[in-house]
PDB file of C-alpha atoms in Angstrom:
ATOM      1  CA  MET A   1      -5.305  -8.420 -10.780  1.00 90.00           C
ATOM      2  CA  LYS A   2      -2.654 -11.056 -10.598  1.00 92.00           C
ATOM      3  CA  SER A   3       0.551  -9.864 -10.802  1.00 92.00           C
ATOM      4  CA  HIS A   4       1.360 -11.688 -14.448  1.00 91.00           C
ATOM      5  CA  GLU A   5      -1.584  -9.818 -15.620  1.00 92.00           C
ATOM      6  CA  VAL A   6      -0.461  -6.184 -14.353  1.00 92.00           C
ATOM      7  CA  LEU A   7       2.839  -6.924 -15.816  1.00 89.00           C
ATOM      8  CA  LYS A   8       1.178  -7.829 -19.233  1.00 89.00           C
ATOM      9  CA  GLN A   9      -0.596  -4.298 -19.272  1.00 89.00           C
ATOM     10  CA  ALA A  10       2.550  -2.462 -18.096  1.00 88.00           C
ATOM     11  CA  ILE A  11       4.287  -4.297 -20.759  1.00 85.00           C
ATOM     12  CA  ALA A  12       1.769  -4.166 -23.496  1.00 81.00           C
ATOM     13  CA  ALA A  13       1.727   0.371 -23.208  1.00 71.00           C
ATOM     14  CA  GLY A  14       5.767  -0.333 -24.857  1.00 76.00           C
ATOM     15  CA  ASN A  15       7.756  -2.430 -26.773  1.00 83.00           C
ATOM     16  CA  ILE A  16       8.814  -5.681 -25.137  1.00 86.00           C
ATOM     17  CA  LYS A  17      11.877  -6.218 -26.885  1.00 88.00           C
ATOM     18  CA  THR A  18      13.263  -2.841 -26.013  1.00 88.00           C
ATOM     19  CA  MET A  19      12.075  -2.950 -22.482  1.00 86.00           C
ATOM     20  CA  ALA A  20      13.886  -6.716 -22.360  1.00 90.00           C
ATOM     21  CA  SER A  21      17.247  -5.366 -24.005  1.00 91.00           C
ATOM     22  CA  LYS A  22      17.640  -1.983 -21.405  1.00 92.00           C
ATOM     23  CA  MET A  23      16.809  -4.855 -18.407  1.00 92.00           C
ATOM     24  CA  GLY A  24      19.659  -7.450 -20.016  1.00 95.00           C
ATOM     25  CA  LEU A  25      17.056 -10.097 -20.297  1.00 93.00           C
ATOM     26  CA  SER A  26      15.526 -12.173 -22.679  1.00 93.00           C
ATOM     27  CA  THR A  27      12.637 -11.579 -24.490  1.00 91.00           C
ATOM     28  CA  SER A  28      10.932 -14.554 -23.911  1.00 91.00           C
ATOM     29  CA  LEU A  29      11.592 -14.637 -20.284  1.00 91.00           C
ATOM     30  CA  VAL A  30       9.733 -10.997 -20.232  1.00 90.00           C
ATOM     31  CA  TYR A  31       7.003 -12.667 -22.286  1.00 89.00           C
ATOM     32  CA  LYS A  32       6.795 -15.493 -19.655  1.00 89.00           C
ATOM     33  CA  TRP A  33       6.473 -13.289 -16.776  1.00 90.00           C
ATOM     34  CA  CYS A  34       2.829 -12.396 -18.417  1.00 89.00           C
ATOM     35  CA  GLN A  35       1.835 -15.492 -18.200  1.00 88.00           C
ATOM     36  CA  GLU A  36      -0.026 -17.638 -15.574  1.00 86.00           C
ATOM     37  CA  PRO A  37       2.833 -18.493 -13.477  1.00 75.00           C
ATOM     38  CA  PRO A  38       3.590 -22.014 -13.145  1.00 70.00           C
ATOM     39  CA  ILE A  39       2.132 -24.009 -10.084  1.00 71.00           C
ATOM     40  CA  ASN A  40       4.320 -26.144  -8.047  1.00 64.00           C
ATOM     41  CA  GLU A  41       6.748 -26.356 -11.141  1.00 56.00           C
ATOM     42  CA  VAL A  42       4.698 -27.764 -13.418  1.00 54.00           C
ATOM     43  CA  PRO A  43       6.771 -29.235 -16.058  1.00 54.00           C
ATOM     44  CA  ASP A  44       4.227 -28.520 -18.886  1.00 56.00           C
ATOM     45  CA  GLN A  45       3.262 -25.181 -17.731  1.00 57.00           C
ATOM     46  CA  SER A  46       4.982 -21.860 -19.512  1.00 61.00           C
ATOM     47  CA  GLY A  47       5.255 -18.531 -17.661  1.00 68.00           C
ATOM     48  CA  ALA A  48       7.673 -17.911 -15.097  1.00 78.00           C
ATOM     49  CA  LYS A  49       7.710 -16.380 -11.356  1.00 87.00           C
ATOM     50  CA  ASN A  50       7.875 -12.750 -12.131  1.00 92.00           C
ATOM     51  CA  PRO A  51       9.378  -9.997 -10.163  1.00 93.00           C
ATOM     52  CA  LEU A  52       5.641  -8.908  -8.929  1.00 94.00           C
ATOM     53  CA  ASP A  53       5.387 -11.955  -7.384  1.00 92.00           C
ATOM     54  CA  ARG A  54       9.196 -12.090  -5.921  1.00 92.00           C
ATOM     55  CA  VAL A  55       8.934  -8.832  -4.038  1.00 94.00           C
ATOM     56  CA  VAL A  56       5.505 -10.060  -2.433  1.00 94.00           C
ATOM     57  CA  GLU A  57       7.173 -13.504  -1.743  1.00 94.00           C
ATOM     58  CA  LEU A  58      10.199 -11.342   0.373  1.00 94.00           C
ATOM     59  CA  TYR A  59       7.588  -9.530   1.829  1.00 95.00           C
ATOM     60  CA  ARG A  60       5.746 -12.333   3.253  1.00 94.00           C
ATOM     61  CA  LEU A  61       9.344 -14.082   4.198  1.00 96.00           C
ATOM     62  CA  THR A  62      10.793 -11.381   6.167  1.00 95.00           C
ATOM     63  CA  GLY A  63       7.526  -9.582   7.564  1.00 92.00           C
ATOM     64  CA  GLU A  64       9.286  -6.210   6.778  1.00 89.00           C
ATOM     65  CA  PRO A  65       7.254  -3.224   5.237  1.00 85.00           C
ATOM     66  CA  PHE A  66      10.364  -1.329   4.436  1.00 86.00           C
ATOM     67  CA  VAL A  67      10.309  -3.782   1.013  1.00 90.00           C
ATOM     68  CA  ILE A  68       7.155  -2.759   0.238  1.00 91.00           C
ATOM     69  CA  SER A  69       8.042   1.188   1.059  1.00 86.00           C
ATOM     70  CA  TRP A  70      11.226   1.533  -0.906  1.00 90.00           C
ATOM     71  CA  VAL A  71       9.660   0.194  -4.376  1.00 93.00           C
ATOM     72  CA  CYS A  72       6.710   3.080  -2.981  1.00 88.00           C
ATOM     73  CA  GLU A  73       9.562   5.637  -2.966  1.00 87.00           C
ATOM     74  CA  GLN A  74      11.151   4.381  -6.307  1.00 94.00           C
ATOM     75  CA  ALA A  75       8.015   5.126  -7.740  1.00 93.00           C
ATOM     76  CA  GLY A  76       7.654   8.574  -6.103  1.00 87.00           C
ATOM     77  CA  GLY A  77       5.280   7.173  -3.489  1.00 82.00           C
ATOM     78  CA  TYR A  78       4.611   6.583  -0.087  1.00 76.00           C
ATOM     79  CA  PHE A  79       3.446   3.073   1.392  1.00 78.00           C
ATOM     80  CA  VAL A  80       0.814   3.151   4.365  1.00 71.00           C
ATOM     81  CA  GLU A  81      -0.164  -0.308   5.916  1.00 70.00           C
ATOM     82  CA  ASN A  82      -3.891  -0.635   6.233  1.00 65.00           C
ATOM     83  CA  PRO A  83      -4.929  -0.773  10.020  1.00 59.00           C
ATOM     84  CA  LYS A  84      -6.160  -4.109  11.011  1.00 61.00           C
ATOM     85  CA  ARG A  85      -9.606  -4.483  10.653  1.00 60.00           C
ATOM     86  CA  GLU A  86     -10.715  -4.598  14.382  1.00 61.00           C
ATOM     87  CA  PRO A  87     -14.506  -5.423  14.943  1.00 63.00           C
ATOM     88  CA  VAL A  88     -16.352  -2.275  16.218  1.00 59.00           C
ATOM     89  CA  PRO A  89     -18.468  -3.236  19.664  1.00 66.00           C
ATOM     90  CA  PRO A  90     -21.834  -4.120  18.968  1.00 63.00           C
ATOM     91  CA  GLY A  91     -24.230  -1.247  19.579  1.00 63.00           C
ATOM     92  CA  ALA A  92     -21.487   1.636  19.537  1.00 64.00           C
ATOM     93  CA  ALA A  93     -23.069   4.456  18.594  1.00 78.00           C
ATOM     94  CA  VAL A  94     -22.497   6.197  15.212  1.00 84.00           C
ATOM     95  CA  LEU A  95     -22.311  10.057  17.053  1.00 84.00           C
ATOM     96  CA  MET A  96     -19.389   8.682  19.465  1.00 85.00           C
ATOM     97  CA  ASN A  97     -17.690   6.947  16.460  1.00 84.00           C
ATOM     98  CA  THR A  98     -18.279  10.385  13.774  1.00 89.00           C
ATOM     99  CA  GLN A  99     -16.964  12.434  16.838  1.00 91.00           C
ATOM    100  CA  ALA A 100     -13.735  10.583  17.581  1.00 89.00           C
ATOM    101  CA  LEU A 101     -13.106  10.830  13.416  1.00 92.00           C
ATOM    102  CA  ILE A 102     -13.890  14.450  13.804  1.00 95.00           C
ATOM    103  CA  LYS A 103     -11.119  14.537  16.644  1.00 94.00           C
ATOM    104  CA  GLU A 104      -8.562  12.964  14.561  1.00 93.00           C
ATOM    105  CA  PHE A 105      -8.893  15.419  11.995  1.00 95.00           C
ATOM    106  CA  SER A 106      -8.789  18.170  14.286  1.00 96.00           C
ATOM    107  CA  ASP A 107      -5.384  16.887  15.543  1.00 94.00           C
ATOM    108  CA  LEU A 108      -4.429  17.178  12.041  1.00 95.00           C
ATOM    109  CA  LEU A 109      -5.050  20.465  11.512  1.00 96.00           C
ATOM    110  CA  GLY A 110      -3.974  21.462  14.962  1.00 95.00           C
ATOM    111  CA  GLU A 111      -0.185  20.288  13.455  1.00 93.00           C
ATOM    112  CA  VAL A 112      -0.260  22.195  10.409  1.00 95.00           C
ATOM    113  CA  SER A 113      -1.524  24.911  12.630  1.00 94.00           C
ATOM    114  CA  LYS A 114       1.562  25.080  14.701  1.00 92.00           C
ATOM    115  CA  ALA A 115       3.677  23.973  12.011  1.00 92.00           C
ATOM    116  CA  VAL A 116       2.724  27.616   9.844  1.00 93.00           C
ATOM    117  CA  GLU A 117       2.035  29.838  12.630  1.00 92.00           C
ATOM    118  CA  ASP A 118       5.633  31.396  12.821  1.00 87.00           C
ATOM    119  CA  GLY A 119       5.330  31.927   8.981  1.00 87.00           C
ATOM    120  CA  SER A 120       8.409  30.086   8.197  1.00 88.00           C
ATOM    121  CA  GLY A 121       6.788  27.196   6.373  1.00 90.00           C
ATOM    122  CA  ILE A 122       6.655  23.370   7.267  1.00 94.00           C
ATOM    123  CA  ASP A 123       9.757  21.604   8.306  1.00 93.00           C
ATOM    124  CA  PRO A 124      10.829  18.380   8.213  1.00 93.00           C
ATOM    125  CA  HIS A 125      10.315  17.521  11.780  1.00 93.00           C
ATOM    126  CA  GLU A 126       6.899  19.235  11.490  1.00 94.00           C
ATOM    127  CA  ALA A 127       6.339  17.440   8.654  1.00 93.00           C
ATOM    128  CA  GLU A 128       6.601  14.308  10.510  1.00 90.00           C
ATOM    129  CA  LYS A 129       4.565  15.266  13.053  1.00 92.00           C
ATOM    130  CA  ILE A 130       1.784  15.968  10.195  1.00 94.00           C
ATOM    131  CA  ARG A 131       2.778  12.548   8.947  1.00 89.00           C
ATOM    132  CA  ARG A 132       1.928  10.760  12.295  1.00 86.00           C
ATOM    133  CA  GLU A 133      -1.418  12.699  12.563  1.00 91.00           C
ATOM    134  CA  TRP A 134      -2.458  11.895   9.256  1.00 90.00           C
ATOM    135  CA  GLU A 135      -2.012   8.065   9.978  1.00 82.00           C
ATOM    136  CA  GLN A 136      -3.655   7.912  13.317  1.00 85.00           C
ATOM    137  CA  LEU A 137      -6.628   9.986  11.095  1.00 90.00           C
ATOM    138  CA  LYS A 138      -6.495   7.181   8.534  1.00 86.00           C
ATOM    139  CA  ARG A 139      -7.032   4.422  11.071  1.00 80.00           C
ATOM    140  CA  LYS A 140      -9.839   5.944  12.555  1.00 85.00           C
ATOM    141  CA  ALA A 141     -11.525   6.490   9.339  1.00 88.00           C
ATOM    142  CA  GLU A 142     -10.852   2.955   8.499  1.00 82.00           C
ATOM    143  CA  CYS A 143     -12.749   1.455  11.255  1.00 80.00           C
ATOM    144  CA  PHE A 144     -15.796   3.752  11.010  1.00 83.00           C
ATOM    145  CA  VAL A 145     -16.206   2.796   7.243  1.00 85.00           C
ATOM    146  CA  VAL A 146     -15.922  -0.923   8.512  1.00 80.00           C
ATOM    147  CA  GLY A 147     -18.384  -0.421  11.189  1.00 79.00           C
ATOM    148  CA  CYS A 148     -20.510   0.913   8.437  1.00 84.00           C
ATOM    149  CA  GLU A 149     -19.900  -2.047   5.871  1.00 83.00           C
ATOM    150  CA  ASN A 150     -20.532  -4.554   9.147  1.00 78.00           C
ATOM    151  CA  GLY A 151     -23.951  -2.913   9.923  1.00 80.00           C
ATOM    152  CA  THR A 152     -22.858  -1.887  13.368  1.00 77.00           C
ATOM    153  CA  PHE A 153     -24.451   1.522  13.213  1.00 78.00           C
ATOM    154  CA  LYS A 154     -27.823   0.167  12.761  1.00 73.00           C
TER     155      LYS A 154
END
């Protein structure tokens, strides 16, 4: 879905005039955000570069994922960058890759077990370790799924 379509769908759920007013913007500008953006500033095209496109541009120019992380935090979420899709070596055994995936899951469970064994709950430092293990598990799982998609395990 394109950014202007996302905005159009989100704004359709509310009152555009009220939204524009609360944001201190003109209604026409908000409407323009919901239209196809101009290509190379063609004068006859309507539309305007919207905030979503600007955030993506800021990310691309800086290369800093904390820009996206901040937006996710504002929405109550957490940004996790997908791992780079590295090719799985030809002939790699599905069993070997499955075992590696299970090992990562076991490592995650190990961190959770260590964190709760004293009965005091999970503190922020322990949560950080659990997060690291979770990220490693997701990377390993993504590599496994990419291998499946690429037909590596035939």
